Short mmCIF file of C-alpha atoms and ligand atoms in Angstrom, two decimals:
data_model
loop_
_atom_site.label_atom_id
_atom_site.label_comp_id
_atom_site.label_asym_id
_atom_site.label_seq_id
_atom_site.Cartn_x
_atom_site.Cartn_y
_atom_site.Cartn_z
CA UNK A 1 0.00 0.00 0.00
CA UNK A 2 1.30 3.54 -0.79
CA UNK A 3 2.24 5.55 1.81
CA UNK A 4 1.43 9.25 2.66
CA UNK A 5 2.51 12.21 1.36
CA UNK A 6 2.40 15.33 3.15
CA UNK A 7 4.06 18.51 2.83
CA UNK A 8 4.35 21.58 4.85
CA UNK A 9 4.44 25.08 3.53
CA UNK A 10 4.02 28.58 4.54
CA UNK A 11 6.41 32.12 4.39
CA UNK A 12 9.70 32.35 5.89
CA UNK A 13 9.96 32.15 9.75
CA UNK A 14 6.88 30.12 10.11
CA UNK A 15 8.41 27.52 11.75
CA UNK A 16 8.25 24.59 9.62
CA UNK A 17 11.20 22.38 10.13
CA UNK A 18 10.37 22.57 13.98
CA UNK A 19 7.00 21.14 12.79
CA UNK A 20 8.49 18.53 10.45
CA UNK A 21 10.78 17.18 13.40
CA UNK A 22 7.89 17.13 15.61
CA UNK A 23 5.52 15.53 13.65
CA UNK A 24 7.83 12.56 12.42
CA UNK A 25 8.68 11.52 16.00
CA UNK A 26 5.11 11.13 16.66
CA UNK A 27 4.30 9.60 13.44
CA UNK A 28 7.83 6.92 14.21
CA UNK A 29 6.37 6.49 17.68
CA UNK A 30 3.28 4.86 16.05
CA UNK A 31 5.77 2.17 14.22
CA UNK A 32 5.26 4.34 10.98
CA UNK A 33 8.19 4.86 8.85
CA UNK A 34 8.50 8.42 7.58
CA UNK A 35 10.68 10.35 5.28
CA UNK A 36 11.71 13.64 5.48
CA UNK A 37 12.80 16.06 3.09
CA UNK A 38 13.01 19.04 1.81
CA UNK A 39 12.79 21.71 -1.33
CA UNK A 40 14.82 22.66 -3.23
CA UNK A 41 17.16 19.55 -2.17
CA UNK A 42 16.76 16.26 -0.84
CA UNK A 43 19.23 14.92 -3.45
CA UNK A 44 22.76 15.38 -4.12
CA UNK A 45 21.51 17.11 -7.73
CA UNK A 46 19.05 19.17 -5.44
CA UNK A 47 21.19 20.44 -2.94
CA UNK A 48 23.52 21.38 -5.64
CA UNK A 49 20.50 23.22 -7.31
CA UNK A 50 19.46 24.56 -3.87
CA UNK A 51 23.04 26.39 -3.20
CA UNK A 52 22.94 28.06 -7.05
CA UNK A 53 19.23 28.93 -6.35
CA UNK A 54 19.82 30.42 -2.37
CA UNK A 55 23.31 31.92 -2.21
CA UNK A 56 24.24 33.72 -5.78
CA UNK A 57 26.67 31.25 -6.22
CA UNK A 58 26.49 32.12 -9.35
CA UNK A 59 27.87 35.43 -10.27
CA UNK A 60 25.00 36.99 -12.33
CA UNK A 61 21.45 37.44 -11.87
CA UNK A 62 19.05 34.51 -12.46
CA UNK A 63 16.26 35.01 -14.84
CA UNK A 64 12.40 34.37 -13.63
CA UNK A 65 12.31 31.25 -16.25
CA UNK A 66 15.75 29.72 -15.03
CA UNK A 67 14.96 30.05 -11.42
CA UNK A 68 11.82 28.29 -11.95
CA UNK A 69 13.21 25.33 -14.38
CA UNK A 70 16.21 24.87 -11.53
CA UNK A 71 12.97 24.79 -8.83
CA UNK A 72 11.39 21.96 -10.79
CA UNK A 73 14.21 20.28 -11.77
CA UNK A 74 15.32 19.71 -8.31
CA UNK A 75 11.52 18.44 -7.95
CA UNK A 76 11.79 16.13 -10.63
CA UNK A 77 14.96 14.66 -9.23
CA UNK A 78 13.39 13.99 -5.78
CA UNK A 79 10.23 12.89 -6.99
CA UNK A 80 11.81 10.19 -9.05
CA UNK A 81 14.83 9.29 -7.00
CA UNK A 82 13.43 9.87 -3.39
CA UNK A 83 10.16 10.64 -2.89
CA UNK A 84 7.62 7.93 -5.43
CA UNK A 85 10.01 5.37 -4.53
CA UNK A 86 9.20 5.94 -1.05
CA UNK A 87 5.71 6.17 -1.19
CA UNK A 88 5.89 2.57 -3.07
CA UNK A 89 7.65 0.73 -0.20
CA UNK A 90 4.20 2.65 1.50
CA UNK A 91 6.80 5.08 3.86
CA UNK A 92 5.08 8.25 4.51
CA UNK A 93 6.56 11.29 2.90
CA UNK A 94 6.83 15.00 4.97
CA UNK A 95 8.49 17.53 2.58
CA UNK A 96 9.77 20.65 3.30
CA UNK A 97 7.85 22.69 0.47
CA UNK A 98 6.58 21.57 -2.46
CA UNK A 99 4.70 22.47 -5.79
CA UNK A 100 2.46 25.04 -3.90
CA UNK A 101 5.85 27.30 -2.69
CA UNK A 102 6.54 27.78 -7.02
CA UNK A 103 2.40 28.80 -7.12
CA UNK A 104 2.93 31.36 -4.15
CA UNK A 105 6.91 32.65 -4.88
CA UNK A 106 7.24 32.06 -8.58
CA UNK A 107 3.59 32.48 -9.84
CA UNK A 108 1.77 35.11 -6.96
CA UNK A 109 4.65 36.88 -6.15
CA UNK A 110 6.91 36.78 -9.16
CA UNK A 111 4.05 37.66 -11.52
CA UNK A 112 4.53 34.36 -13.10
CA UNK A 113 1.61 32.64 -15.51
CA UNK A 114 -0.79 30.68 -13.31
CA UNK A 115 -1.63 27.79 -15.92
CA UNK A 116 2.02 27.52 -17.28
CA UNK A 117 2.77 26.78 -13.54
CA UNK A 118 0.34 24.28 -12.87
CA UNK A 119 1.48 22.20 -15.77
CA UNK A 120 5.45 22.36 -15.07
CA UNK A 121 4.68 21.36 -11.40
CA UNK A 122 2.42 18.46 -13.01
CA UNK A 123 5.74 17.41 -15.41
CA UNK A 124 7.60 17.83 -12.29
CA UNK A 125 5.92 15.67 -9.57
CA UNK A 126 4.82 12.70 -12.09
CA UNK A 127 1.49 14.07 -11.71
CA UNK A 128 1.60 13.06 -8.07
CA UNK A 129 0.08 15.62 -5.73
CA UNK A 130 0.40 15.82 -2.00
CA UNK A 131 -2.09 14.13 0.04
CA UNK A 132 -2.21 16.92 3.02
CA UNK A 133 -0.47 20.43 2.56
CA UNK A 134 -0.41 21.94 5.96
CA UNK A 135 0.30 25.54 5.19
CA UNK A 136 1.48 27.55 8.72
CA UNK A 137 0.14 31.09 8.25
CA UNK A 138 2.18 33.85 9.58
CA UNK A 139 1.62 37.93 9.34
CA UNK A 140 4.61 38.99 7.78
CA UNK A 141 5.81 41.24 10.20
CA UNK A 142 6.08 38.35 12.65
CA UNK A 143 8.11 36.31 10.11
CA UNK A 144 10.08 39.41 8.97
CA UNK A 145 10.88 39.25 13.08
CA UNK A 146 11.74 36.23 13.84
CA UNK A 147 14.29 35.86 10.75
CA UNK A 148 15.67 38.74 12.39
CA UNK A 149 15.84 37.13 15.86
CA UNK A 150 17.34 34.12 13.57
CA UNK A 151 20.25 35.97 12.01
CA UNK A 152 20.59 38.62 14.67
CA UNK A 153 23.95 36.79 16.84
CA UNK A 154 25.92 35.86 13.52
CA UNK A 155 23.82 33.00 12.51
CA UNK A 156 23.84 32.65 9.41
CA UNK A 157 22.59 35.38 6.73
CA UNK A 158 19.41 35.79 4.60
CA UNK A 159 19.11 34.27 1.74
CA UNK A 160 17.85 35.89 -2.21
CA UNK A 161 14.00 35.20 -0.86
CA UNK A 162 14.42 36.26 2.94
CA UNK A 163 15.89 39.78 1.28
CA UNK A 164 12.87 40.26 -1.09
CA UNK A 165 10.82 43.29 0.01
CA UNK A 166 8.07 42.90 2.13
CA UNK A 167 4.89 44.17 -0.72
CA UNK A 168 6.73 40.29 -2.51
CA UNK A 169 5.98 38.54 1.18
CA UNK A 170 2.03 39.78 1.29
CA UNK A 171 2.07 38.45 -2.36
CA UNK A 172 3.39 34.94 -0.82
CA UNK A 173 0.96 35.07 2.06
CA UNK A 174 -1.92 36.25 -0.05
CA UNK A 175 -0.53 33.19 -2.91
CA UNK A 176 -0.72 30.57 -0.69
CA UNK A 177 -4.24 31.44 1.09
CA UNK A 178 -5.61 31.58 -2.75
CA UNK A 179 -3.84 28.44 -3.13
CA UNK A 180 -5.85 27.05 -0.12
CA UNK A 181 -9.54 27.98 -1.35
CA UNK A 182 -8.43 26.89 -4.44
CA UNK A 183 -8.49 22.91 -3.12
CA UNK A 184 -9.50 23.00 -0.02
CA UNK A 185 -9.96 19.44 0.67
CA UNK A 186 -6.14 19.34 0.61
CA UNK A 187 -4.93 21.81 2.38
CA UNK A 188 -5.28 22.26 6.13
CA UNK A 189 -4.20 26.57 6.94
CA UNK A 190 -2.63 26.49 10.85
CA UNK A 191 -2.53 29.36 12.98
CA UNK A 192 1.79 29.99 13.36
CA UNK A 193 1.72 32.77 15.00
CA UNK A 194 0.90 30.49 18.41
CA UNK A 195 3.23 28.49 20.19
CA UNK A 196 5.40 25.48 19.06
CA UNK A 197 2.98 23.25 21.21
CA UNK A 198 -0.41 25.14 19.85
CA UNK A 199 0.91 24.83 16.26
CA UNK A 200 2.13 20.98 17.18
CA UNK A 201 -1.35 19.99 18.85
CA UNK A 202 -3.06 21.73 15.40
CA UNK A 203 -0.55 19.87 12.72
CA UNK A 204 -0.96 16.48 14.67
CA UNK A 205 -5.23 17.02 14.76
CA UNK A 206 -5.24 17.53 10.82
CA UNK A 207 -3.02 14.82 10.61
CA UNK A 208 -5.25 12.50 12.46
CA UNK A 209 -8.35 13.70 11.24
CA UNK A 210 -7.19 13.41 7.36
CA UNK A 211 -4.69 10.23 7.25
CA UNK A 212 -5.25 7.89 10.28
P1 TMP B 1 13.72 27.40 2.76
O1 TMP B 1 13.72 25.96 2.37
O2 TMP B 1 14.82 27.75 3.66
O3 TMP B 1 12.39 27.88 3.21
O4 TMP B 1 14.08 28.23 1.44
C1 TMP B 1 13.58 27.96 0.20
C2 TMP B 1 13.29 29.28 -0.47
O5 TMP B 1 13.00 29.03 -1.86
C3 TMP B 1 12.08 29.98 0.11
O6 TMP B 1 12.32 31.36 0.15
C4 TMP B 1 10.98 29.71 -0.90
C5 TMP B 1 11.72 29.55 -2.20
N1 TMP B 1 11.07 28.62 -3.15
C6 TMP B 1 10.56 29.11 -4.33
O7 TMP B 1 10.63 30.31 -4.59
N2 TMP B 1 9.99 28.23 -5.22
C7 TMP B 1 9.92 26.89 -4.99
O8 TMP B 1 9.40 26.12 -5.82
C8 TMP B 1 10.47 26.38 -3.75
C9 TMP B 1 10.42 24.92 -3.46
C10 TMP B 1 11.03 27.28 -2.87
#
């Protein structure tokens, strides 16, 4: 039997790899095997794609269609390599972002075609869609802060996105919540501006109430 597929998404600073660790203990604890992940990455190819894509390691500005292709491509890599064959051995699947963050930062925020989008995400995943997207809503000016509180110390820098201005962030956050009416029977929207627990107790009900 396959196994599940869920991903998490939301705007910088919303918490979601705290989530993702979270949730797979709990889902381990239960004797299920789970996979995480993440986008762009999860491969050797994808990491490789993630660096070019995150830190200008390439010494001239990326254009809107490259970006996107590299997005995908790294996709396609750990959709074929990683992710299906997971799902066949019936693991469960929790990726950091998926084909929703290219809707909400390529297409709402970028100004990107809509449709074009839809179809290079369906090339990308095999035509295999999440089965849950739990998308951690955050005002901006909250994430804006706690990237702040993040990098603040030396830790680290911000990356191409985390520098974009903040009228491209409302365009994320307004992306995704379209994204969400849009199919709603996937997509569960959690409140992240509460606390680690809150958020936890929230991810773990949808979880429950959708896959178990
Ligand atoms: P993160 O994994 O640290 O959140 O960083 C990934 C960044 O890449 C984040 O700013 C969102 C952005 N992104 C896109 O613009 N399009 C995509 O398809 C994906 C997967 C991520």
């Amino acid at each position: 039997m396959s196994g599940k597929f869920i991903t998490f998404e939301g705007p910088e600073g919303s918490g979601k790899s705290t989530q993702i660790k979270l949730l797979s203990e709990k889902l381990a604890d239960r004797g299920i095997k789970v996979l995480c992940t993440r986008e762009p990455g999860g491969t050797a190819t994808g990491e490789a794609i993630r660096n070019i894509l995150q830190h200008d390691a390439v010494d001239e500005p990326l254009s809107e269609r490259a970006e996107l292709l590299l997005f995908t491509a790294s996709r396609a890599q750990l959709m074929d390599r990683v992710i299906l064959p997971a799902l066949d051995q019936g693991e469960w699947v929790v990726c950091d972002r998926f084909i929703d963050s290219t809707m909400a930062y390529q297409g709402f925020a970028r100004g990107m075609d809509i449709d074009t989008l839809d179809r290079i995400n369906d090339f990308a995943n095999n035509s295999r869609k999440p089965d849950l997207t739990l998308l951690l809503d955050l005002d901006i000016e909250q994430g804006f802060q706690r990237l702040e509180e993040r990098y603040s110390g030396g830790k680290g820098s911000a990356d191409r996105f985390e520098r974009e201005g903040r009228d491209f962030h409302l365009r994320v956050r307004e992306g995704y919540r379209k994204l969400a009416e849009r199919e709603p029977e996937r997509f569960c929207i959690i409140d992240a501006e509460q606390s680690i627990e809150e958020v936890a107790v929230n991810v773990w009900s949808s979880i429950k109430e959708v896959l178990l």
